[in-house]
Amino acid sequence: MKRSSGVRIAATVAVSALSLALVTGCSDSGSGDAKDSTNSASSSSPSAPAAKPLTTAELEKLLLTQGEVEGYKVTSGDDTLPKSKSEVKTDKAECDPLAWSTGGLAPGDTDANASNSVAEDKASTATAQPEDAADLFDVNLTFVGLSSYEGDGAAKAMKAVSDGVTACSGGYSLAAGDDDGKVTKVASEKGSGLGDESLAFVETVDMGGEGTATFHTEVVRKGNTIATFYAVNIAALSTGGAADIPAAVVEAQVAKLK
């Protein structure tokens, strides 16, 4: 598997479309100080509330839009994100929620799902032209997914992701479209601690004979709605670096959830 295919598998999206999205504007700083990888707000419990689940149309209205996070460019993500779970397959059912979370898909059992991508708009802050083409790809692109659930579905989805981090710690095989790859390691890490419940994990991906790459994902529950965040930086892959999930993006998106 070539490096471009590794990127595509890790992001569960087509690298050509991802490249186009990156060229239009992208990137950011780290996620800053964080709390434990699995957190519950002191005033709430993991049990999902009785609120009516949101529809896909309602979730789309809750996604971040252009201008809501200063210095960031928001795009629909339609060309870079998988359209359904059938496009993303693993060799272990326990690992499915992890793979879905990285593709902006619902990590749990629901048809209510919406997604887009958010990246720093370098064009708005640039003071000089990039020195070479590689600089155009030195940007972090964050895939954001929203999903809503009935009853305790959101809490169950969070547990499925948490259980998956443990069950899949030794890695799993992943196929997206015509490409396949290998996640060699999964581990929990510190996340934002936002919402009623949150967790974060890091995956190490085999880049097909060209070393490994590291990718970060965060999943946050607020009520019966779940937000997933996954970051990619193509330029960082060549040096073994990783893209951090921007704290500003997570904070702004979670603040919009009901």
Short mmCIF file of C-alpha atoms in Angstrom, two decimals:
data_model
loop_
_atom_site.label_atom_id
_atom_site.label_comp_id
_atom_site.label_asym_id
_atom_site.label_seq_id
_atom_site.Cartn_x
_atom_site.Cartn_y
_atom_site.Cartn_z
CA MET A 1 0.00 0.00 0.00
CA LYS A 2 1.52 3.34 -1.04
CA ARG A 3 1.64 6.32 1.27
CA SER A 4 -1.29 7.99 -0.52
CA SER A 5 -3.37 4.89 0.08
CA GLY A 6 -2.32 4.89 3.72
CA VAL A 7 -3.64 8.40 4.12
CA ARG A 8 -6.87 7.43 2.44
CA ILE A 9 -7.37 4.41 4.68
CA ALA A 10 -6.44 6.29 7.84
CA ALA A 11 -8.94 9.01 7.04
CA THR A 12 -11.40 6.59 5.41
CA VAL A 13 -11.67 9.03 2.55
CA ALA A 14 -10.22 9.43 -0.98
CA VAL A 15 -6.82 11.12 -0.79
CA SER A 16 -7.34 12.95 -4.08
CA ALA A 17 -10.45 14.65 -2.78
CA LEU A 18 -8.74 15.28 0.54
CA SER A 19 -5.92 17.03 -1.29
CA LEU A 20 -8.37 19.35 -3.04
CA ALA A 21 -9.95 20.23 0.29
CA LEU A 22 -6.55 20.94 1.80
CA VAL A 23 -5.48 23.23 -1.02
CA THR A 24 -8.55 25.42 -0.48
CA GLY A 25 -7.39 26.20 3.07
CA CYS A 26 -6.57 24.23 6.25
CA SER A 27 -4.70 23.48 9.68
CA ASP A 28 -4.27 24.26 13.41
CA SER A 29 -2.55 24.06 16.73
CA GLY A 30 -2.86 21.30 19.30
CA SER A 31 -5.87 20.57 21.36
CA GLY A 32 -4.30 22.23 24.43
CA ASP A 33 -4.68 21.13 28.01
CA ALA A 34 -7.04 18.19 28.34
CA LYS A 35 -8.73 16.06 30.93
CA ASP A 36 -8.90 12.30 31.26
CA SER A 37 -9.70 10.38 28.08
CA THR A 38 -13.09 9.34 29.42
CA ASN A 39 -14.94 12.02 31.37
CA SER A 40 -18.47 12.70 32.60
CA ALA A 41 -19.65 16.13 33.65
CA SER A 42 -20.17 16.27 37.40
CA SER A 43 -23.80 17.25 36.96
CA SER A 44 -24.70 14.38 34.65
CA SER A 45 -24.49 10.63 34.31
CA PRO A 46 -23.73 8.40 31.30
CA SER A 47 -27.44 7.57 31.06
CA ALA A 48 -28.97 9.19 27.99
CA PRO A 49 -31.79 11.68 28.53
CA ALA A 50 -35.34 11.09 27.32
CA ALA A 51 -35.12 13.93 24.79
CA LYS A 52 -36.39 13.22 21.30
CA PRO A 53 -33.54 12.32 18.92
CA LEU A 54 -32.64 14.81 16.23
CA THR A 55 -33.10 14.12 12.53
CA THR A 56 -30.33 14.30 9.96
CA ALA A 57 -31.71 17.64 8.79
CA GLU A 58 -31.62 18.99 12.33
CA LEU A 59 -28.06 17.74 12.84
CA GLU A 60 -26.95 19.45 9.64
CA LYS A 61 -28.16 22.75 11.09
CA LEU A 62 -26.02 22.15 14.20
CA LEU A 63 -22.79 21.60 12.26
CA LEU A 64 -20.30 24.44 12.37
CA THR A 65 -20.69 26.92 9.53
CA GLN A 66 -18.35 29.43 7.93
CA GLY A 67 -17.55 32.32 10.27
CA GLU A 68 -18.38 30.52 13.54
CA VAL A 69 -14.74 29.73 14.33
CA GLU A 70 -12.45 32.64 13.57
CA GLY A 71 -9.62 31.79 11.20
CA TYR A 72 -11.16 28.48 10.08
CA LYS A 73 -12.65 27.41 6.79
CA VAL A 74 -15.70 25.14 6.84
CA THR A 75 -16.63 22.88 3.94
CA SER A 76 -19.37 20.30 3.48
CA GLY A 77 -16.98 17.35 3.41
CA ASP A 78 -19.17 15.64 0.82
CA ASP A 79 -16.18 14.86 -1.41
CA THR A 80 -13.91 13.63 1.37
CA LEU A 81 -16.08 11.68 3.79
CA PRO A 82 -17.64 8.23 3.30
CA LYS A 83 -21.36 8.40 2.63
CA SER A 84 -22.31 5.27 4.59
CA LYS A 85 -20.96 2.66 6.97
CA SER A 86 -21.01 0.11 4.16
CA GLU A 87 -18.01 1.91 2.67
CA VAL A 88 -15.90 1.30 5.78
CA LYS A 89 -15.13 -2.27 6.85
CA THR A 90 -12.92 -3.82 9.53
CA ASP A 91 -11.96 -7.40 10.33
CA LYS A 92 -13.26 -7.10 13.91
CA ALA A 93 -16.80 -5.97 14.73
CA GLU A 94 -15.55 -4.41 17.99
CA CYS A 95 -13.40 -2.04 15.94
CA ASP A 96 -16.22 -0.77 13.72
CA PRO A 97 -17.13 2.16 16.04
CA LEU A 98 -13.50 3.36 15.87
CA ALA A 99 -13.42 3.24 12.08
CA TRP A 100 -16.79 4.96 11.82
CA SER A 101 -15.68 7.72 14.18
CA THR A 102 -12.68 8.48 11.96
CA GLY A 103 -14.94 8.82 8.92
CA GLY A 104 -17.46 11.26 10.35
CA LEU A 105 -20.03 8.46 10.66
CA ALA A 106 -22.24 7.61 13.64
CA PRO A 107 -20.31 5.34 16.05
CA GLY A 108 -23.60 3.84 17.27
CA ASP A 109 -26.87 2.44 15.94
CA THR A 110 -28.70 5.35 14.27
CA ASP A 111 -29.55 6.67 10.82
CA ALA A 112 -29.39 10.29 11.96
CA ASN A 113 -25.92 11.44 10.92
CA ALA A 114 -24.34 14.59 9.44
CA SER A 115 -20.73 15.60 8.81
CA ASN A 116 -18.42 18.25 7.42
CA SER A 117 -14.77 19.33 7.58
CA VAL A 118 -13.10 22.28 9.28
CA ALA A 119 -9.60 23.61 8.67
CA GLU A 120 -7.56 26.71 9.39
CA ASP A 121 -7.88 29.21 6.57
CA LYS A 122 -4.22 29.93 5.95
CA ALA A 123 -5.07 32.25 3.09
CA SER A 124 -6.69 34.67 5.56
CA THR A 125 -3.57 34.92 7.73
CA ALA A 126 -0.74 34.35 5.24
CA THR A 127 1.92 37.06 5.00
CA ALA A 128 3.94 35.36 2.27
CA GLN A 129 3.59 32.74 -0.42
CA PRO A 130 4.48 29.15 0.56
CA GLU A 131 8.08 28.29 -0.21
CA ASP A 132 7.16 25.11 -2.05
CA ALA A 133 4.20 22.90 -2.87
CA ALA A 134 4.73 20.84 0.28
CA ASP A 135 3.77 23.86 2.38
CA LEU A 136 0.29 23.74 0.88
CA PHE A 137 -0.24 20.38 2.55
CA ASP A 138 1.17 21.39 5.94
CA VAL A 139 -2.33 21.94 7.25
CA ASN A 140 -4.63 20.10 9.67
CA LEU A 141 -8.02 19.10 8.36
CA THR A 142 -10.58 18.07 10.98
CA PHE A 143 -13.48 15.81 10.03
CA VAL A 144 -16.53 16.45 12.21
CA GLY A 145 -19.47 14.07 12.54
CA LEU A 146 -22.75 14.47 14.44
CA SER A 147 -25.22 11.70 15.27
CA SER A 148 -28.35 11.48 17.44
CA TYR A 149 -29.94 8.54 19.25
CA GLU A 150 -33.13 7.35 20.93
CA GLY A 151 -33.23 6.40 24.61
CA ASP A 152 -29.81 5.37 25.90
CA GLY A 153 -28.42 4.89 22.39
CA ALA A 154 -25.86 7.68 22.73
CA ALA A 155 -24.52 6.26 26.00
CA LYS A 156 -24.32 2.82 24.37
CA ALA A 157 -22.44 4.30 21.42
CA MET A 158 -19.90 5.89 23.75
CA LYS A 159 -19.43 2.56 25.51
CA ALA A 160 -18.96 0.83 22.15
CA VAL A 161 -16.16 3.23 21.29
CA SER A 162 -14.58 2.84 24.72
CA ASP A 163 -14.81 -0.95 24.52
CA GLY A 164 -13.37 -0.82 21.01
CA VAL A 165 -10.29 1.06 22.16
CA THR A 166 -9.59 -1.80 24.58
CA ALA A 167 -10.57 -4.68 22.29
CA CYS A 168 -8.64 -3.28 19.34
CA SER A 169 -5.49 -2.19 21.19
CA GLY A 170 -3.48 -4.69 19.16
CA GLY A 171 -4.76 -3.24 15.89
CA TYR A 172 -7.19 -4.22 13.15
CA SER A 173 -7.51 -4.35 9.37
CA LEU A 174 -9.46 -1.60 7.66
CA ALA A 175 -10.91 -1.32 4.15
CA ALA A 176 -12.36 1.82 2.60
CA GLY A 177 -13.53 1.68 -0.97
CA ASP A 178 -10.87 -0.01 -3.10
CA ASP A 179 -8.11 0.37 -0.52
CA ASP A 180 -7.16 -1.62 2.53
CA GLY A 181 -4.73 -1.02 5.33
CA LYS A 182 -3.71 -1.90 8.86
CA VAL A 183 -4.12 -0.07 12.13
CA THR A 184 -1.32 -1.56 14.24
CA LYS A 185 -2.11 -0.03 17.62
CA VAL A 186 -4.96 1.76 19.42
CA ALA A 187 -4.66 3.52 22.78
CA SER A 188 -6.76 5.90 24.84
CA GLU A 189 -5.47 9.42 25.46
CA LYS A 190 -6.49 12.68 27.07
CA GLY A 191 -9.37 14.54 25.44
CA SER A 192 -11.16 17.83 25.91
CA GLY A 193 -13.39 16.71 28.78
CA LEU A 194 -16.31 18.61 27.23
CA GLY A 195 -19.96 17.60 27.07
CA ASP A 196 -21.64 15.09 29.37
CA GLU A 197 -19.12 12.41 28.44
CA SER A 198 -16.00 12.38 26.27
CA LEU A 199 -13.17 10.10 25.27
CA ALA A 200 -10.20 10.25 22.94
CA PHE A 201 -7.95 7.68 21.33
CA VAL A 202 -4.88 7.54 19.14
CA GLU A 203 -4.25 5.05 16.33
CA THR A 204 -0.96 4.00 14.76
CA VAL A 205 -1.33 3.10 11.07
CA ASP A 206 1.01 1.05 8.89
CA MET A 207 1.87 3.20 5.86
CA GLY A 208 2.59 0.26 3.56
CA GLY A 209 6.32 -0.15 3.99
CA GLU A 210 6.93 3.58 4.51
CA GLY A 211 6.82 3.62 8.27
CA THR A 212 3.82 4.42 10.45
CA ALA A 213 1.58 7.41 11.02
CA THR A 214 -0.35 8.56 14.08
CA PHE A 215 -3.95 9.81 14.03
CA HIS A 216 -6.08 11.32 16.80
CA THR A 217 -9.84 10.98 17.32
CA GLU A 218 -12.16 12.43 19.96
CA VAL A 219 -15.78 11.50 20.67
CA VAL A 220 -18.03 13.75 22.79
CA ARG A 221 -21.59 13.12 23.99
CA LYS A 222 -23.93 15.96 24.92
CA GLY A 223 -27.38 14.66 25.79
CA ASN A 224 -28.37 12.17 23.12
CA THR A 225 -26.14 13.72 20.46
CA ILE A 226 -22.58 12.59 19.74
CA ALA A 227 -19.86 14.59 18.01
CA THR A 228 -16.75 12.95 16.54
CA PHE A 229 -13.54 14.74 15.58
CA TYR A 230 -10.68 13.31 13.52
CA ALA A 231 -7.63 15.21 12.26
CA VAL A 232 -5.34 14.64 9.26
CA ASN A 233 -2.22 16.47 8.09
CA ILE A 234 -0.69 15.07 4.90
CA ALA A 235 2.62 16.92 5.25
CA ALA A 236 3.08 15.60 8.78
CA LEU A 237 2.92 12.01 7.56
CA SER A 238 6.24 12.34 5.75
CA THR A 239 7.99 13.15 9.02
CA GLY A 240 6.05 10.78 11.25
CA GLY A 241 4.18 13.64 12.85
CA ALA A 242 0.48 13.80 13.70
CA ALA A 243 -2.30 16.35 13.38
CA ASP A 244 -3.80 17.53 16.65
CA ILE A 245 -7.53 18.15 16.94
CA PRO A 246 -8.03 21.92 17.35
CA ALA A 247 -9.50 22.83 20.73
CA ALA A 248 -11.32 25.80 19.20
CA VAL A 249 -13.18 23.54 16.78
CA VAL A 250 -14.20 21.05 19.48
CA GLU A 251 -15.34 23.80 21.85
CA ALA A 252 -17.35 25.63 19.18
CA GLN A 253 -19.05 22.48 17.92
CA VAL A 254 -19.94 21.08 21.33
CA ALA A 255 -21.33 24.48 22.36
CA LYS A 256 -23.86 24.23 19.50
CA LEU A 257 -25.22 20.87 20.60
CA LYS A 258 -28.53 20.68 22.41
#
